[in-house]
mmCIF file with all atom_site columns, C-alpha atoms in Angstrom:
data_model
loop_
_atom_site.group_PDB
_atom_site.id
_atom_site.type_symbol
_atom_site.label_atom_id
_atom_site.label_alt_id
_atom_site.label_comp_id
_atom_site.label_asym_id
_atom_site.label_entity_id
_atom_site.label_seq_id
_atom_site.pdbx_PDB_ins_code
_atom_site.Cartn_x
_atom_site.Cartn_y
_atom_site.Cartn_z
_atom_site.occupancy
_atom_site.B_iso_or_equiv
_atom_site.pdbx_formal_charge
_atom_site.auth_seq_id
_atom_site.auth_comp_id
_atom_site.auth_asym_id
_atom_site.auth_atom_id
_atom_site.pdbx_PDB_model_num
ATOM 1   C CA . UNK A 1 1   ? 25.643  87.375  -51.769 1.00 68.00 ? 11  UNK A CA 1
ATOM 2   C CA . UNK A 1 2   ? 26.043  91.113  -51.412 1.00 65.00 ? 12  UNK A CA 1
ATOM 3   C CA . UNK A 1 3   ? 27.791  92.461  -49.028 1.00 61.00 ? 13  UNK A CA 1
ATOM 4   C CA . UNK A 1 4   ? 24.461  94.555  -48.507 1.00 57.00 ? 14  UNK A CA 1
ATOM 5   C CA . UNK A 1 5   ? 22.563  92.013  -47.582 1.00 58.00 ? 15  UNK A CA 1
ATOM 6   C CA . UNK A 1 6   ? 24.644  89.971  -45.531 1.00 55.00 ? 16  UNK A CA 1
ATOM 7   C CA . UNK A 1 7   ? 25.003  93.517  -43.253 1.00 48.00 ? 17  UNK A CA 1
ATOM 8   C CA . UNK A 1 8   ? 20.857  93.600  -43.966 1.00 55.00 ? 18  UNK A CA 1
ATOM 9   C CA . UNK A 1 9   ? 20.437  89.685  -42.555 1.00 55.00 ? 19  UNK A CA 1
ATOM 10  C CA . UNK A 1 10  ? 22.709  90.905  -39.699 1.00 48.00 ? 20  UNK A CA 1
ATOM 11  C CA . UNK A 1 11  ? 21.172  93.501  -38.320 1.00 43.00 ? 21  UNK A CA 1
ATOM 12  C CA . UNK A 1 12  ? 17.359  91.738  -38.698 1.00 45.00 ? 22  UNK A CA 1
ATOM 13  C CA . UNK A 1 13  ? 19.002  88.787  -36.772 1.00 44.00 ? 23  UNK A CA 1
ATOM 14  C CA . UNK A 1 14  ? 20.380  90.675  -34.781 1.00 45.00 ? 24  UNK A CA 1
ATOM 15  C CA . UNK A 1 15  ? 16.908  92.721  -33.600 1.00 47.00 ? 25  UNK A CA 1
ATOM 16  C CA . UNK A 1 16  ? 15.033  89.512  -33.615 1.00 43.00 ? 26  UNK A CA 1
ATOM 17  C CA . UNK A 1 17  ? 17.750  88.115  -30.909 1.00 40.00 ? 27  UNK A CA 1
ATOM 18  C CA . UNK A 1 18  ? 17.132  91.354  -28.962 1.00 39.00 ? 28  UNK A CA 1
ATOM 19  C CA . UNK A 1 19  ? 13.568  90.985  -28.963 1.00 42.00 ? 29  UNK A CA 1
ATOM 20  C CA . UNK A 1 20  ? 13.619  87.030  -27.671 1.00 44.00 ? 30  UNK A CA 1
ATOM 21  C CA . UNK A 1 21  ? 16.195  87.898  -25.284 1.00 38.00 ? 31  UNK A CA 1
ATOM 22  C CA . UNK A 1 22  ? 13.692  91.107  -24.441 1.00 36.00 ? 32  UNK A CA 1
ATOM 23  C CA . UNK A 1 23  ? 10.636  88.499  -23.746 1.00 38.00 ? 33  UNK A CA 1
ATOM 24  C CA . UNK A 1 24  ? 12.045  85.742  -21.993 1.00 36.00 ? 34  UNK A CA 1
ATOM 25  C CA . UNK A 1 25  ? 13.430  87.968  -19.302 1.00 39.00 ? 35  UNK A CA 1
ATOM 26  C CA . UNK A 1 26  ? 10.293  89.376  -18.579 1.00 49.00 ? 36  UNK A CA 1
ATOM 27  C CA . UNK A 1 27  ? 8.226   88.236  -16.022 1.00 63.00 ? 37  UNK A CA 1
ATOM 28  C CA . UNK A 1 28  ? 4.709   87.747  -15.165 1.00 80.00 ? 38  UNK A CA 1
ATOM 29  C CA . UNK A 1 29  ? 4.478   89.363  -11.662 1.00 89.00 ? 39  UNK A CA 1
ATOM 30  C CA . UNK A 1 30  ? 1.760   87.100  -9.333  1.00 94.00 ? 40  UNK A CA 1
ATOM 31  C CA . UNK A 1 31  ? 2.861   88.318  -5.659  1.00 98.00 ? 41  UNK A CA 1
ATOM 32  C CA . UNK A 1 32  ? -0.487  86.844  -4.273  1.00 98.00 ? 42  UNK A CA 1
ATOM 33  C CA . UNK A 1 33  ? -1.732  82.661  -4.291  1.00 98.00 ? 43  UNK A CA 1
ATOM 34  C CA . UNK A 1 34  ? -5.069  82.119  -3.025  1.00 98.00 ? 44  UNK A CA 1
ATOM 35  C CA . UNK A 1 35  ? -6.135  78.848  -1.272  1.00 98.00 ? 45  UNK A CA 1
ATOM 36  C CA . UNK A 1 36  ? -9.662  78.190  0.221   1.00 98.00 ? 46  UNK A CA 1
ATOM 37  C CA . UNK A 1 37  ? -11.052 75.503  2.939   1.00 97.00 ? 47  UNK A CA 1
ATOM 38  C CA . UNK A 1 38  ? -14.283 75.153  4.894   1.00 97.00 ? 48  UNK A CA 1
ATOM 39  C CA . UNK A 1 39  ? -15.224 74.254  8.020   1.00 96.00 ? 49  UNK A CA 1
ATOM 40  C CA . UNK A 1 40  ? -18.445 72.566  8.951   1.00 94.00 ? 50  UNK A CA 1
ATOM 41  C CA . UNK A 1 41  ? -20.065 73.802  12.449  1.00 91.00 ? 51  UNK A CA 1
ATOM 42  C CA . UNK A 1 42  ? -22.045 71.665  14.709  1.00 86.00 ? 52  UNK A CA 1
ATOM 43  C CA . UNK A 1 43  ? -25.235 73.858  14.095  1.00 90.00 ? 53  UNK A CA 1
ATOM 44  C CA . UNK A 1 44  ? -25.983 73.670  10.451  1.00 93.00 ? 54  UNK A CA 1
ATOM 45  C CA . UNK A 1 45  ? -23.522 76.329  9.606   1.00 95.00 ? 55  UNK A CA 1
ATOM 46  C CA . UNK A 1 46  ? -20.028 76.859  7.989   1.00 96.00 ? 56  UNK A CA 1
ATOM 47  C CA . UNK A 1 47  ? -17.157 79.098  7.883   1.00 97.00 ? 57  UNK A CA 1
ATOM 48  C CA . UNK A 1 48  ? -15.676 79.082  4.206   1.00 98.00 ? 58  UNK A CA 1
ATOM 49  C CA . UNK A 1 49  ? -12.193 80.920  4.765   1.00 98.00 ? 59  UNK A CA 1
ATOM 50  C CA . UNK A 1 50  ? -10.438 82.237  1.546   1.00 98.00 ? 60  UNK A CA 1
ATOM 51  C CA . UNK A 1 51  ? -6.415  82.569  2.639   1.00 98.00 ? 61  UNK A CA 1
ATOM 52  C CA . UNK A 1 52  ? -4.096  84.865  0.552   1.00 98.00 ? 62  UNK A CA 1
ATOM 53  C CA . UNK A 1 53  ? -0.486  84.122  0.899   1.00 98.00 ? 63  UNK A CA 1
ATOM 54  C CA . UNK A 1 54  ? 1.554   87.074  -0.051  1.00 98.00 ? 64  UNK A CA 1
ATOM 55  C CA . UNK A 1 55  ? 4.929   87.740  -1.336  1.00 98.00 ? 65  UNK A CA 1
ATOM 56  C CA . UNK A 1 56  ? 7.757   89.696  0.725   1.00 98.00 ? 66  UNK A CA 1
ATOM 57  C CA . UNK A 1 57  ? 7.491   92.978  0.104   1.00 97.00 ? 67  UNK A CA 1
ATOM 58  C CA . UNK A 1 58  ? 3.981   92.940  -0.935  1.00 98.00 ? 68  UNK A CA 1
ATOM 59  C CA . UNK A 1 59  ? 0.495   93.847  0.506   1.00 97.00 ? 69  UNK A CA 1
ATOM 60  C CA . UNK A 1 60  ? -2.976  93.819  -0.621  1.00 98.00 ? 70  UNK A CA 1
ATOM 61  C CA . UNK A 1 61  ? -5.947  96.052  0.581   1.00 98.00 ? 71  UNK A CA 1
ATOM 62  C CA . UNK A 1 62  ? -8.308  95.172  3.351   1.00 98.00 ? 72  UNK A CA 1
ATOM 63  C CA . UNK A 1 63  ? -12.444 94.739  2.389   1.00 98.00 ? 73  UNK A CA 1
ATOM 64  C CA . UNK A 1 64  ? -12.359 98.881  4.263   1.00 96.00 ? 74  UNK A CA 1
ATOM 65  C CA . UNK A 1 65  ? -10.862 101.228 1.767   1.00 94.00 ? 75  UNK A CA 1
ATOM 66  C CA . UNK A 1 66  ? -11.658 104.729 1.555   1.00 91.00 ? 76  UNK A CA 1
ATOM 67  C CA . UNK A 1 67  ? -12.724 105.952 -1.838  1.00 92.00 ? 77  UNK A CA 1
ATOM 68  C CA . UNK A 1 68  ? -10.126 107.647 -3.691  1.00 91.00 ? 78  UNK A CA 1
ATOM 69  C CA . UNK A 1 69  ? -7.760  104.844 -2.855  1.00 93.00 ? 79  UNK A CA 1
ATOM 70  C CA . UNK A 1 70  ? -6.218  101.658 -4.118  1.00 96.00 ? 80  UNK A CA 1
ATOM 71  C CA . UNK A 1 71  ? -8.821  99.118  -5.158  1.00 97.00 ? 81  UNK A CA 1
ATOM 72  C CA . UNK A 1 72  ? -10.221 96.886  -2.064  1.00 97.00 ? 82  UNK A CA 1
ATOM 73  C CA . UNK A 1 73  ? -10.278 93.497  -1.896  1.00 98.00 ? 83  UNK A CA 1
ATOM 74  C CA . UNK A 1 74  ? -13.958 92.144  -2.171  1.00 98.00 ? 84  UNK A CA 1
ATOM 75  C CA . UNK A 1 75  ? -15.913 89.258  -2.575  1.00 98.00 ? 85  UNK A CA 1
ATOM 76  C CA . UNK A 1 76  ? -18.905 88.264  -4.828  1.00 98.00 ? 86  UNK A CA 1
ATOM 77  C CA . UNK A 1 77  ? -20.684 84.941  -4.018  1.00 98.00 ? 87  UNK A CA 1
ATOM 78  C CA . UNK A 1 78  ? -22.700 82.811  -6.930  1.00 97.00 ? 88  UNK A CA 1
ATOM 79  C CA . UNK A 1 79  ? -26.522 82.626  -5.459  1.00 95.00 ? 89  UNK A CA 1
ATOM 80  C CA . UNK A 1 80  ? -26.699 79.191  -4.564  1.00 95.00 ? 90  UNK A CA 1
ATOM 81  C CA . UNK A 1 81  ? -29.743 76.676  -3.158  1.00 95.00 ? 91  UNK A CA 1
ATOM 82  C CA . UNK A 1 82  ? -27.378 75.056  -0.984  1.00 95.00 ? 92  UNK A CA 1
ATOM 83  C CA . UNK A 1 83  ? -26.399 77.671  1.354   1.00 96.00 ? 93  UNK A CA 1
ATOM 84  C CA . UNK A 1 84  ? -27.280 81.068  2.250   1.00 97.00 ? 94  UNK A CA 1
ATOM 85  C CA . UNK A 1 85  ? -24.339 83.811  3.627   1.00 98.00 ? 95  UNK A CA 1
ATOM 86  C CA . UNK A 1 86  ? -24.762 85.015  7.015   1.00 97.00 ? 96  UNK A CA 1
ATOM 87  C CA . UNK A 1 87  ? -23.408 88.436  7.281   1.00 97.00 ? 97  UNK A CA 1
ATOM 88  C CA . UNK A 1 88  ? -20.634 90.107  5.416   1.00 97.00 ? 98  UNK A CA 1
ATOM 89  C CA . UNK A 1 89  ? -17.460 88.435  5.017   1.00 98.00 ? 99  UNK A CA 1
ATOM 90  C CA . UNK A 1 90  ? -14.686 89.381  7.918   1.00 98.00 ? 100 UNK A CA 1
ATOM 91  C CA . UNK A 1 91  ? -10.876 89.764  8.382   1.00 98.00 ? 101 UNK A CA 1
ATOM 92  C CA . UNK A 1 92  ? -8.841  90.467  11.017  1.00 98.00 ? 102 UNK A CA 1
ATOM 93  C CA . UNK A 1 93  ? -7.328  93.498  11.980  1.00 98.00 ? 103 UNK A CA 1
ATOM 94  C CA . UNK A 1 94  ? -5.377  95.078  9.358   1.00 98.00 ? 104 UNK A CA 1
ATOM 95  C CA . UNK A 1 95  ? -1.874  97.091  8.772   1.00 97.00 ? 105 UNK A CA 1
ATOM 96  C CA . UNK A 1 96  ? -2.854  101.355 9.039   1.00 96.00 ? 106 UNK A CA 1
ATOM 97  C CA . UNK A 1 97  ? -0.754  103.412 7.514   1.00 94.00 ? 107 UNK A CA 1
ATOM 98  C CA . UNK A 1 98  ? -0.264  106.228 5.502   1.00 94.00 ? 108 UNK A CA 1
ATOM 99  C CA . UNK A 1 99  ? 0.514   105.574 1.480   1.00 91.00 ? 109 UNK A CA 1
ATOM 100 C CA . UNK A 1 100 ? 2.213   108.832 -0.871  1.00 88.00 ? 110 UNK A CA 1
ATOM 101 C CA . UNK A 1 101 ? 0.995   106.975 -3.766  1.00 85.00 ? 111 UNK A CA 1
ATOM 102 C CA . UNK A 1 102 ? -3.208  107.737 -2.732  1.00 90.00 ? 112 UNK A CA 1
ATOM 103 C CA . UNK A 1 103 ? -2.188  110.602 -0.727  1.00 93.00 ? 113 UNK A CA 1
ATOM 104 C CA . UNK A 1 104 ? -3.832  108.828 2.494   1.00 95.00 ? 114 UNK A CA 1
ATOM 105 C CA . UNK A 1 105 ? -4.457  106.330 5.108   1.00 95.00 ? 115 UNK A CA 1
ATOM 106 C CA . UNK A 1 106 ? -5.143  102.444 3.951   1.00 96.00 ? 116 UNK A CA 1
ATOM 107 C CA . UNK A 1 107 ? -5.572  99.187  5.359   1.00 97.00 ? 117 UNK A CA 1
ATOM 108 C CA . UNK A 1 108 ? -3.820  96.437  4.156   1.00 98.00 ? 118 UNK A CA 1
ATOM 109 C CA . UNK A 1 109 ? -2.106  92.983  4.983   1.00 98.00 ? 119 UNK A CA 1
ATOM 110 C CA . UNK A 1 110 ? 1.261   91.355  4.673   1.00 98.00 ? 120 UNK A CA 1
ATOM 111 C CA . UNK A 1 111 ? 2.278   87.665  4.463   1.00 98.00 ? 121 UNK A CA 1
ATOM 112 C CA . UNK A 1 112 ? -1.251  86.724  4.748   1.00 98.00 ? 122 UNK A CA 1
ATOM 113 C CA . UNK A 1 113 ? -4.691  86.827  5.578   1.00 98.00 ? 123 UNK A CA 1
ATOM 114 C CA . UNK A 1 114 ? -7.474  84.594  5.594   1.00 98.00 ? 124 UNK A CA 1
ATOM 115 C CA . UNK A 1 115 ? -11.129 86.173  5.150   1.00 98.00 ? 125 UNK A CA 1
ATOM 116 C CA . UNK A 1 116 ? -14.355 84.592  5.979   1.00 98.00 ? 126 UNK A CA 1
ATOM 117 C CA . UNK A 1 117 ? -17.690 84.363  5.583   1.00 98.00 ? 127 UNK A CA 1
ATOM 118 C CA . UNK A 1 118 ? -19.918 82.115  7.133   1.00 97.00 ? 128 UNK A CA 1
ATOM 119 C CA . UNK A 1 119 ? -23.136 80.500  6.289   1.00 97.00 ? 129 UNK A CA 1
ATOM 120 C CA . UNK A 1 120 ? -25.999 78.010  7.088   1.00 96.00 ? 130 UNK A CA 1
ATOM 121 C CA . UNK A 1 121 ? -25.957 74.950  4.770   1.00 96.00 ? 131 UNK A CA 1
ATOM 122 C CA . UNK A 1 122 ? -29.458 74.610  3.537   1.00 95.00 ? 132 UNK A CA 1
ATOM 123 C CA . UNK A 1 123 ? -28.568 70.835  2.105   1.00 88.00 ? 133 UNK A CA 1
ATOM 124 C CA . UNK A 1 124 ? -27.057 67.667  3.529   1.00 84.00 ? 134 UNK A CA 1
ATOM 125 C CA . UNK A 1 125 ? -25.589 66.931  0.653   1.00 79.00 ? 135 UNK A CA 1
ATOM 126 C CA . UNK A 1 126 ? -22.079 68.567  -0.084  1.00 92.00 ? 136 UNK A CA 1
ATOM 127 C CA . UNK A 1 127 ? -22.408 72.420  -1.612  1.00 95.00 ? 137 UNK A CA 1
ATOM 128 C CA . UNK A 1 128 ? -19.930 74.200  -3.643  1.00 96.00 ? 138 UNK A CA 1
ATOM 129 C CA . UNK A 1 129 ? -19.799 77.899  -3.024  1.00 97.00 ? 139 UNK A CA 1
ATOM 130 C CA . UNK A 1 130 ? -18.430 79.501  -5.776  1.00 98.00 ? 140 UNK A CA 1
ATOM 131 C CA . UNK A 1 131 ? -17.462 83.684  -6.639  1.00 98.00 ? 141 UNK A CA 1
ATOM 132 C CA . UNK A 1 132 ? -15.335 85.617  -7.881  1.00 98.00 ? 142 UNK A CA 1
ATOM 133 C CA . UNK A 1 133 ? -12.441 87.814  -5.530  1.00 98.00 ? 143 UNK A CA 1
ATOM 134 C CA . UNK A 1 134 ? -10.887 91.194  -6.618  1.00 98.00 ? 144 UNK A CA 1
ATOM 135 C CA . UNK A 1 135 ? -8.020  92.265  -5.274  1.00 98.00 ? 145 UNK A CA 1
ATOM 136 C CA . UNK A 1 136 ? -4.685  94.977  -6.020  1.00 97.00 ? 146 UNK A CA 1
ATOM 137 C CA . UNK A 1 137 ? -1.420  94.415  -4.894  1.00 97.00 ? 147 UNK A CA 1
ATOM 138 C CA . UNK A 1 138 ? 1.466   96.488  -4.569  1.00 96.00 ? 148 UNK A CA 1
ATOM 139 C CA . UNK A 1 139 ? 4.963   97.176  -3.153  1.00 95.00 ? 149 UNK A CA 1
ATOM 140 C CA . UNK A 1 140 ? 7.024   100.407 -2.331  1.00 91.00 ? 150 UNK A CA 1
ATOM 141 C CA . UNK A 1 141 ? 7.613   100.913 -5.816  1.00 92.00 ? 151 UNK A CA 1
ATOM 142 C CA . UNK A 1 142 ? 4.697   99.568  -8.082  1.00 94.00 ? 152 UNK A CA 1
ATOM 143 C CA . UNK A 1 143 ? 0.955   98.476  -7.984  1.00 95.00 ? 153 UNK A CA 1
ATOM 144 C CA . UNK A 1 144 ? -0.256  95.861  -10.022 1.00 97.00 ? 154 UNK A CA 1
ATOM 145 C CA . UNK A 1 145 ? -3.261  95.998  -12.085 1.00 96.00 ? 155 UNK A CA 1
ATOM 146 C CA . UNK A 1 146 ? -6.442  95.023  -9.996  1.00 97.00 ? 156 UNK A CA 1
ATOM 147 C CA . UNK A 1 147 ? -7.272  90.979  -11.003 1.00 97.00 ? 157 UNK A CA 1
ATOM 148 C CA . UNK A 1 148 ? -10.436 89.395  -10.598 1.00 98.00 ? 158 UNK A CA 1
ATOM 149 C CA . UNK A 1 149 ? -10.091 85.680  -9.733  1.00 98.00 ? 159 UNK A CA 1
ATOM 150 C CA . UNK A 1 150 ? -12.713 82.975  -9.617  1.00 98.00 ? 160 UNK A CA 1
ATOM 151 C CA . UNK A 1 151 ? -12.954 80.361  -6.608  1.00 98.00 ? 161 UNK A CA 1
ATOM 152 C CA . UNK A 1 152 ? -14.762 77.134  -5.490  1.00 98.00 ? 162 UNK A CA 1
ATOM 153 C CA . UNK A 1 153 ? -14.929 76.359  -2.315  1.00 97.00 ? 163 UNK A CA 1
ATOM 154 C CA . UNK A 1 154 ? -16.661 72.756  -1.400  1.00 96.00 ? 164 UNK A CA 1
ATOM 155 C CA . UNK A 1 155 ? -18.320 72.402  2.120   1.00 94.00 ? 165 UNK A CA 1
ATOM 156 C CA . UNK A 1 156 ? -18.487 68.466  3.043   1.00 89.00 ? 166 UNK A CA 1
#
């Protein structure tokens, strides 16, 4: 073989070693895990409670964002003849504070936060409520991309 293409053969291994060695350092960023639960009331009702548990050093946006600024979190629930929402879905009282990034005041929590929304079960039978969340998290130095994750949330 030539000396040519041994230097040729050396220098594509060599890029296709930087590339895996590239890839497998990167990593797939997924600050937030959601977990859900209901509780059954005495009165025909339920509270379905949808908990994010967030990284350190991350937040995510309350359900009250300003427009103009990050992407709130939000809720969409499947219609369903087994239950019907009562009200809007709640949180508690979130973190106020002025971001550079959207040039304003948000609302957003740490750690965690569990939302709910409750409703009156319109079966005996156990119902499956089932949506889809949106929600963007960042840190001090990045935001991730907005993600849209489905749910199903059983109420015995």
């Amino acid at each position: 073989m030539s000396k040519r293409k041994i230097m040729i053969i050396g220098a594509v291994l060599w890029m296709a070693l930087l590339t895996i060695t590239t890839i497998s350092q990167a990593q797939i960023l997924h600050p937030v895990k959601w977990s859900y639960a209901a509780k059954k009331g005495k009165d025909g009702t339920a509270v379905l409670m949808l908990k994010a548990t967030i990284d350190p050093g991350w937040h995510i946006y309350s359900l009250h964002v300003k427009e103009g600024g990050p992407v709130k979190t939000s809720f969409v629930f499947e219609k369903n003849p087994g239950y019907q929402l009562l009200g809007t879905i709640s949180e508690p009282k979130p973190i106020s504070r002025f971001e550079e990034t959207f040039g304003m005041d948000v609302a957003f929590f740490e750690k965690e936060v569990i939302f709910s929304q409750k409703v009156k079960l319109l079966k005996k039978t156990p119902v499956t409520a089932k949506g889809t969340l949106t929600f963007m998290v960042c840190n001090d130095k990045q935001c991730l991309p907005p993600e849209d994750v489905p749910f199903s949330i059983v109420v015995k």
